[in-house]
CSV table of C-alpha atoms in Angstrom, one decimal:
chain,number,residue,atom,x,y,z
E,1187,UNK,CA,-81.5,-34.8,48.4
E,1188,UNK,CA,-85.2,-36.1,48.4
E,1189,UNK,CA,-85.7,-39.8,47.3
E,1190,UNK,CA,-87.0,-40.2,43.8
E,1191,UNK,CA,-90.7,-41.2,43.0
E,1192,UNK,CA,-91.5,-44.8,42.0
E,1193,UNK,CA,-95.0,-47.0,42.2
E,1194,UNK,CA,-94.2,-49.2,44.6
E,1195,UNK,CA,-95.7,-52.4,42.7
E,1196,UNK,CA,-95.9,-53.3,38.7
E,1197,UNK,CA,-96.9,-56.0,37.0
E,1198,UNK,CA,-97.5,-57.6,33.8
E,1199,UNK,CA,-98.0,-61.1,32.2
E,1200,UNK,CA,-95.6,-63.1,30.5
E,1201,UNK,CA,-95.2,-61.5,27.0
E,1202,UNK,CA,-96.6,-58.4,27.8
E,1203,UNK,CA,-94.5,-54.6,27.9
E,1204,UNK,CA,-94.5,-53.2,31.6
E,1205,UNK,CA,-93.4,-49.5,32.1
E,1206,UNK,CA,-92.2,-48.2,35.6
E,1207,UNK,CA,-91.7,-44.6,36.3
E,1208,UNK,CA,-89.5,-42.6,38.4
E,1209,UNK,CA,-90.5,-38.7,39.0
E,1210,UNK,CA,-88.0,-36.3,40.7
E,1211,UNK,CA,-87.4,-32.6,40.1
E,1212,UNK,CA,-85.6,-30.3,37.9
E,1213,UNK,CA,-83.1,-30.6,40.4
E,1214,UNK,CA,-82.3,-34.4,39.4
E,1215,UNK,CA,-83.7,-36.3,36.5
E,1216,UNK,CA,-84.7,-33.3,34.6
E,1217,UNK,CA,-81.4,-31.6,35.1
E,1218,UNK,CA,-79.2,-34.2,33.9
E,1219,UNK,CA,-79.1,-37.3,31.5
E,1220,UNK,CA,-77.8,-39.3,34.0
E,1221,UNK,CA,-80.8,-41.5,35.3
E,1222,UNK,CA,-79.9,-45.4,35.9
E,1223,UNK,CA,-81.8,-48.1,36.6
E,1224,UNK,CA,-80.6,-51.4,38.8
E,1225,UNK,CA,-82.3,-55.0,38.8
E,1226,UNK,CA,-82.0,-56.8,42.2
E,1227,UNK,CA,-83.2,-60.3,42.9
E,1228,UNK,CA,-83.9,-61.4,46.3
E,1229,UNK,CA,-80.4,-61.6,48.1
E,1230,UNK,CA,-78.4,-61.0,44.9
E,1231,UNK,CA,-76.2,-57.6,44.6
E,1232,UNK,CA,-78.3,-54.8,42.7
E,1233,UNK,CA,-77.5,-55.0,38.8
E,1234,UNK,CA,-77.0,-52.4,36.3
E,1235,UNK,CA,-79.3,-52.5,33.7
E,1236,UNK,CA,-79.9,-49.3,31.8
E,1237,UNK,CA,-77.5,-46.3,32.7
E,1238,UNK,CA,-77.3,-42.5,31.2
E,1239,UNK,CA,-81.2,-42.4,30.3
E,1240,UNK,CA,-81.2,-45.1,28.2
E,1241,UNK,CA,-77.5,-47.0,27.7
E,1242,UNK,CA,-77.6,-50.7,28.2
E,1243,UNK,CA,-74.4,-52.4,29.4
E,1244,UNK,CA,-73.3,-55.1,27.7
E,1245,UNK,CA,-74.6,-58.6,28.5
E,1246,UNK,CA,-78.4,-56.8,29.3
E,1247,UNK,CA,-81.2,-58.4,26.5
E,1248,UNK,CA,-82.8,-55.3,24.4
E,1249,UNK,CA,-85.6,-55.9,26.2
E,1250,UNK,CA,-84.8,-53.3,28.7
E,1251,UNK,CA,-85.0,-49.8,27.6
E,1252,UNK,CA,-84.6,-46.7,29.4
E,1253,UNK,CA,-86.2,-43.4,28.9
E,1254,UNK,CA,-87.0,-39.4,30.2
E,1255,UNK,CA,-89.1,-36.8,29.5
E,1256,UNK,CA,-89.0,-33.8,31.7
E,1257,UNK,CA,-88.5,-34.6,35.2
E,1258,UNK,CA,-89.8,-38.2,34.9
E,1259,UNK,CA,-87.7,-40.7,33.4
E,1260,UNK,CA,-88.7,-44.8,32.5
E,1261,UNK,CA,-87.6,-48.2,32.3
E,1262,UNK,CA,-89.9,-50.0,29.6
E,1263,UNK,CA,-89.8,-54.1,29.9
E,1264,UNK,CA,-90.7,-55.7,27.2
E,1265,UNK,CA,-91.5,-59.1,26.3
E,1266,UNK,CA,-91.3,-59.9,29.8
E,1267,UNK,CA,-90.3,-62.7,31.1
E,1268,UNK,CA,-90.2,-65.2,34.2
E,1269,UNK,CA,-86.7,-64.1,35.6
E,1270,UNK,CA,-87.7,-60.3,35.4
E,1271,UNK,CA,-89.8,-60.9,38.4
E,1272,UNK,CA,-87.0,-58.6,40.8
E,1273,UNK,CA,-86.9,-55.3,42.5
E,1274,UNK,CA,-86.3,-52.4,40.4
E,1275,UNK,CA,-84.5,-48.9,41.4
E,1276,UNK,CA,-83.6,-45.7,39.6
E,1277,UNK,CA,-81.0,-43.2,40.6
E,1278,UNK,CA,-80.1,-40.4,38.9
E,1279,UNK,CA,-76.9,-37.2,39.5
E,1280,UNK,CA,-78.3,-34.6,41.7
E,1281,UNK,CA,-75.3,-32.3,41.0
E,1282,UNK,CA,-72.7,-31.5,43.7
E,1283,UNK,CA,-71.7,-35.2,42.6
E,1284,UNK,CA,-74.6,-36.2,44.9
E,1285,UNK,CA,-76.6,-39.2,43.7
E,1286,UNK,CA,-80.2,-39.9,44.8
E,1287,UNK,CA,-82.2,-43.0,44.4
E,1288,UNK,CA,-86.3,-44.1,43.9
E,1289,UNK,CA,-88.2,-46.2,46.6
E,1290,UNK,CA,-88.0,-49.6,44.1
E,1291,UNK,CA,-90.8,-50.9,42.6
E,1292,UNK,CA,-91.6,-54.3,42.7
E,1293,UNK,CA,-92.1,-56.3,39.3
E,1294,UNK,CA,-94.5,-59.2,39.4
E,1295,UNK,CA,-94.6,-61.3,36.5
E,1296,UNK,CA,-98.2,-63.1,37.1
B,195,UNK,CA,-63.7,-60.6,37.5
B,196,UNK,CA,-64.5,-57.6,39.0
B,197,UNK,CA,-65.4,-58.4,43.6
B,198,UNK,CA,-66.4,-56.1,45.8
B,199,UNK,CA,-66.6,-57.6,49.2
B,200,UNK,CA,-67.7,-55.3,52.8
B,201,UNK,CA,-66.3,-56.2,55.6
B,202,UNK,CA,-67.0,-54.6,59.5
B,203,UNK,CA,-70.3,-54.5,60.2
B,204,UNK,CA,-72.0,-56.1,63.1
B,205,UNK,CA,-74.2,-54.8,66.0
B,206,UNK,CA,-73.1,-51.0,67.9
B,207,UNK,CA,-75.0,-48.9,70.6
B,208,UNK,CA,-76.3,-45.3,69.7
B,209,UNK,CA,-73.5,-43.0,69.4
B,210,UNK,CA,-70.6,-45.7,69.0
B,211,UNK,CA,-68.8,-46.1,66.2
B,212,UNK,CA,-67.8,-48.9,63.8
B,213,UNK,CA,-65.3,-49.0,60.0
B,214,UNK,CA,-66.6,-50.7,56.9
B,215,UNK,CA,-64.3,-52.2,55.0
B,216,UNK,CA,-64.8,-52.6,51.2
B,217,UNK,CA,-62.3,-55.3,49.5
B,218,UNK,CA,-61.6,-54.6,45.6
B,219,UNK,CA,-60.3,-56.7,43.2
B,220,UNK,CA,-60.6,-57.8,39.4
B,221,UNK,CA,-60.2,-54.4,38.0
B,222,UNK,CA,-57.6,-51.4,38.4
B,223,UNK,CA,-58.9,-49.7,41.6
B,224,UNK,CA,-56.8,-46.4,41.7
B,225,UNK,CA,-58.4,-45.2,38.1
B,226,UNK,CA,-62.3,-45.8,39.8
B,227,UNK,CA,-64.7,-43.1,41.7
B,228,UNK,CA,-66.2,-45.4,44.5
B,229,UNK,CA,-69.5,-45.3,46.5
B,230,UNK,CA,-70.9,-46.6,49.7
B,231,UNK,CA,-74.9,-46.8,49.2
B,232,UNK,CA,-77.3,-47.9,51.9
B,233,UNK,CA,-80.4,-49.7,52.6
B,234,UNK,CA,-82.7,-49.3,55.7
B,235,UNK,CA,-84.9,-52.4,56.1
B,236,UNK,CA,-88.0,-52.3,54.8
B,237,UNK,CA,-86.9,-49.2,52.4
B,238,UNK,CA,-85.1,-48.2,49.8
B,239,UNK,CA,-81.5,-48.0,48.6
B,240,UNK,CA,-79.8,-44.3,49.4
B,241,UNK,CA,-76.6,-42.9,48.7
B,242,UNK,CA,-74.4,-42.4,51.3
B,243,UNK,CA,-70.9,-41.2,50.1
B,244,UNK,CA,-68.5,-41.3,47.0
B,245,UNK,CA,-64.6,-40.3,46.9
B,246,UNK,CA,-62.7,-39.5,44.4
B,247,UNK,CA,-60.0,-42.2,42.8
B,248,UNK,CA,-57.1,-40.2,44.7
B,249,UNK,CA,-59.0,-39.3,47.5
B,250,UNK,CA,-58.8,-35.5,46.7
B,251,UNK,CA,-62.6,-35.5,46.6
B,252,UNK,CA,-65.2,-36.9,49.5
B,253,UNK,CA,-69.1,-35.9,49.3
B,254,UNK,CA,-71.6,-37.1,51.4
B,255,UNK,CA,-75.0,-37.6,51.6
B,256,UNK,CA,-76.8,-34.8,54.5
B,257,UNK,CA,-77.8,-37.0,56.8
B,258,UNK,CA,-74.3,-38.2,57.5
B,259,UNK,CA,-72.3,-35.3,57.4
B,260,UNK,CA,-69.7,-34.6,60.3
B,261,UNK,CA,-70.2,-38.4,61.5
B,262,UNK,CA,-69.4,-40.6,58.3
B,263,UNK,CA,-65.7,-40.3,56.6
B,264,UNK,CA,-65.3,-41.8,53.0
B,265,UNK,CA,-61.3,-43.0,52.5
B,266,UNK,CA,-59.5,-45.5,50.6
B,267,UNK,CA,-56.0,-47.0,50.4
B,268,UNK,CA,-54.9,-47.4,46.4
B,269,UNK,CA,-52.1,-49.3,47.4
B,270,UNK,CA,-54.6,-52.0,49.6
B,271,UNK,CA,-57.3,-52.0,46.9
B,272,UNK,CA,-59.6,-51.1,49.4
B,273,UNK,CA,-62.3,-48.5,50.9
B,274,UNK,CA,-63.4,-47.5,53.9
B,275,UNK,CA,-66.2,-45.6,56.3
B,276,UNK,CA,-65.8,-44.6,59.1
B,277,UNK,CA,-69.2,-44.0,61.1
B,278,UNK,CA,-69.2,-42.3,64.1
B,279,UNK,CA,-71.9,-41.5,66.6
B,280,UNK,CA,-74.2,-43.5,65.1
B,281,UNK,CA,-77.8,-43.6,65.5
B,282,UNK,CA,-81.0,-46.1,65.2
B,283,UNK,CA,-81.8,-44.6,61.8
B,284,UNK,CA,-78.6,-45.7,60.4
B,285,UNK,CA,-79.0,-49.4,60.6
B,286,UNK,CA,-79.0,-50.5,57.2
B,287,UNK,CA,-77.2,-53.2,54.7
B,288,UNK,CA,-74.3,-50.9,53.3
B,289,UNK,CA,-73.1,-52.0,50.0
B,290,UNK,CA,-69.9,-50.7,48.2
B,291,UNK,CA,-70.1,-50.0,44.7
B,292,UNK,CA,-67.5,-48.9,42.0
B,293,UNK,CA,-67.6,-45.5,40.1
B,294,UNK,CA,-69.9,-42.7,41.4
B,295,UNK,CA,-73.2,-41.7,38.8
B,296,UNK,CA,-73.5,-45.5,36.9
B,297,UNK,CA,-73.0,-48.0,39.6
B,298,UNK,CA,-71.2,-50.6,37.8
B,299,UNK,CA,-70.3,-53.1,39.8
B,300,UNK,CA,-71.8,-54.1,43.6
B,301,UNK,CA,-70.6,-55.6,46.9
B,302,UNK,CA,-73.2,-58.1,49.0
B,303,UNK,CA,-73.7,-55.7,51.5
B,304,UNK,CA,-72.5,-55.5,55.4
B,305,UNK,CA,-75.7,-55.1,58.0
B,306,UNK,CA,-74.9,-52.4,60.4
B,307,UNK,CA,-77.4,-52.7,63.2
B,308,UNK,CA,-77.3,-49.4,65.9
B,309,UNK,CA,-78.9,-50.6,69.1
B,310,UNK,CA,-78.7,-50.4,72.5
């Protein structure tokens, strides 16, 4: 049940695409194609915003995409925007109906 | 519209004990997996437990095994942990969350602080 692998910081201009990873282990992300990714704003409740690799629930702009390849999967933001400035955090199914999540990365929008 | 809202927390000595409380409404609770999920300050979020909608199914994350119990009254709309002997590394904000792989929906979070 080890923590998922995220760069703690990203950043990106307004406008611009920003990609932030999350690395686990065959165990995890590879295993599965159940990888989600949550938005949180300071003191707000964590959001949903890509879930099962690369769904978006409804009400999420198509600027969010979700992606894997092997044991790294990744949330692309594109187009990026003021209000994307947030907190970011994968999880993914680590069988045993055991759930593990990343470190966050913080998204700066300079 | 779907609320989560924790209850229970509050400040406990090492190896005391304390119940969250996890308030559901806004959606049919009895048909939903629900999760309790963590976060230390200063660190990330972690999975703690999930339970199945009829309570036939509890699994925990390692660390809490033997001390934490996942439960849930259909009939009250609500969900529950129990922590027992708790320790300095369990101080966290824990949030309640419905369904167990795709978190859906989200409480604001109840600090448990363990301190003596």
């Amino acid at each position: 049940q080890s923590a998922l692998t995220q760069p703690p910081s990203a950043s990106g201009s307004p406008g611009q695409s920003v990609t932030i990873s999350c690395t686990g282990t065959s165990s995890d992300v590879g295993g599965y194609n159940y990888v989600s990714w949550y938005q949180r704003h300071p003191g707000k409740v964590p959001k949903i915003m890509i879930y099962e690799v690369s769904k978006r629930p409804s009400g999420v702009p198509d600027r969010f995409s979700g992606s894997k390849s092997g044991n790294t999967a990744s949330l692309t933001v594109s187009g990026l925007q003021a209000e994307d400035e947030a907190d970011y955090y994968c999880s993914s199914y680590a069988g045993s109906n055991n759930l593990v999540f990343g470190g966050g990365t913080k998204l700066t929008v300079l | 519209e779907v609320q989560l809202v924790e209850s229970g927390g509050g400040l406990v000595q090492p190896g005391g004990s304390l119940r969250l409380s996890c308030a559901a409404s806004g959606f049919t609770f009895n048909i939903y997996w629900m999760t309790w999920v963590r976060q230390t300050p200063g660190k990330g979020l972690e999975w703690v437990a999930n339970i199945h909608q009829d309570g036939s199914e509890k699994y925990y994350v390692d660390s809490v095994k033997g001390r934490f119990t996942i439960s849930r009254d259909n009939a009250k709309n609500s969900l529950y942990l129990h922590m027992n002997s708790l320790r300095a590394e369990d101080t966290a904000v824990y949030y309640c969350a419905r369904d167990e792989i795709s978190l859906t929906y989200w409480g604001q979070g109840t600090l448990v602080t363990v301190s003596s």
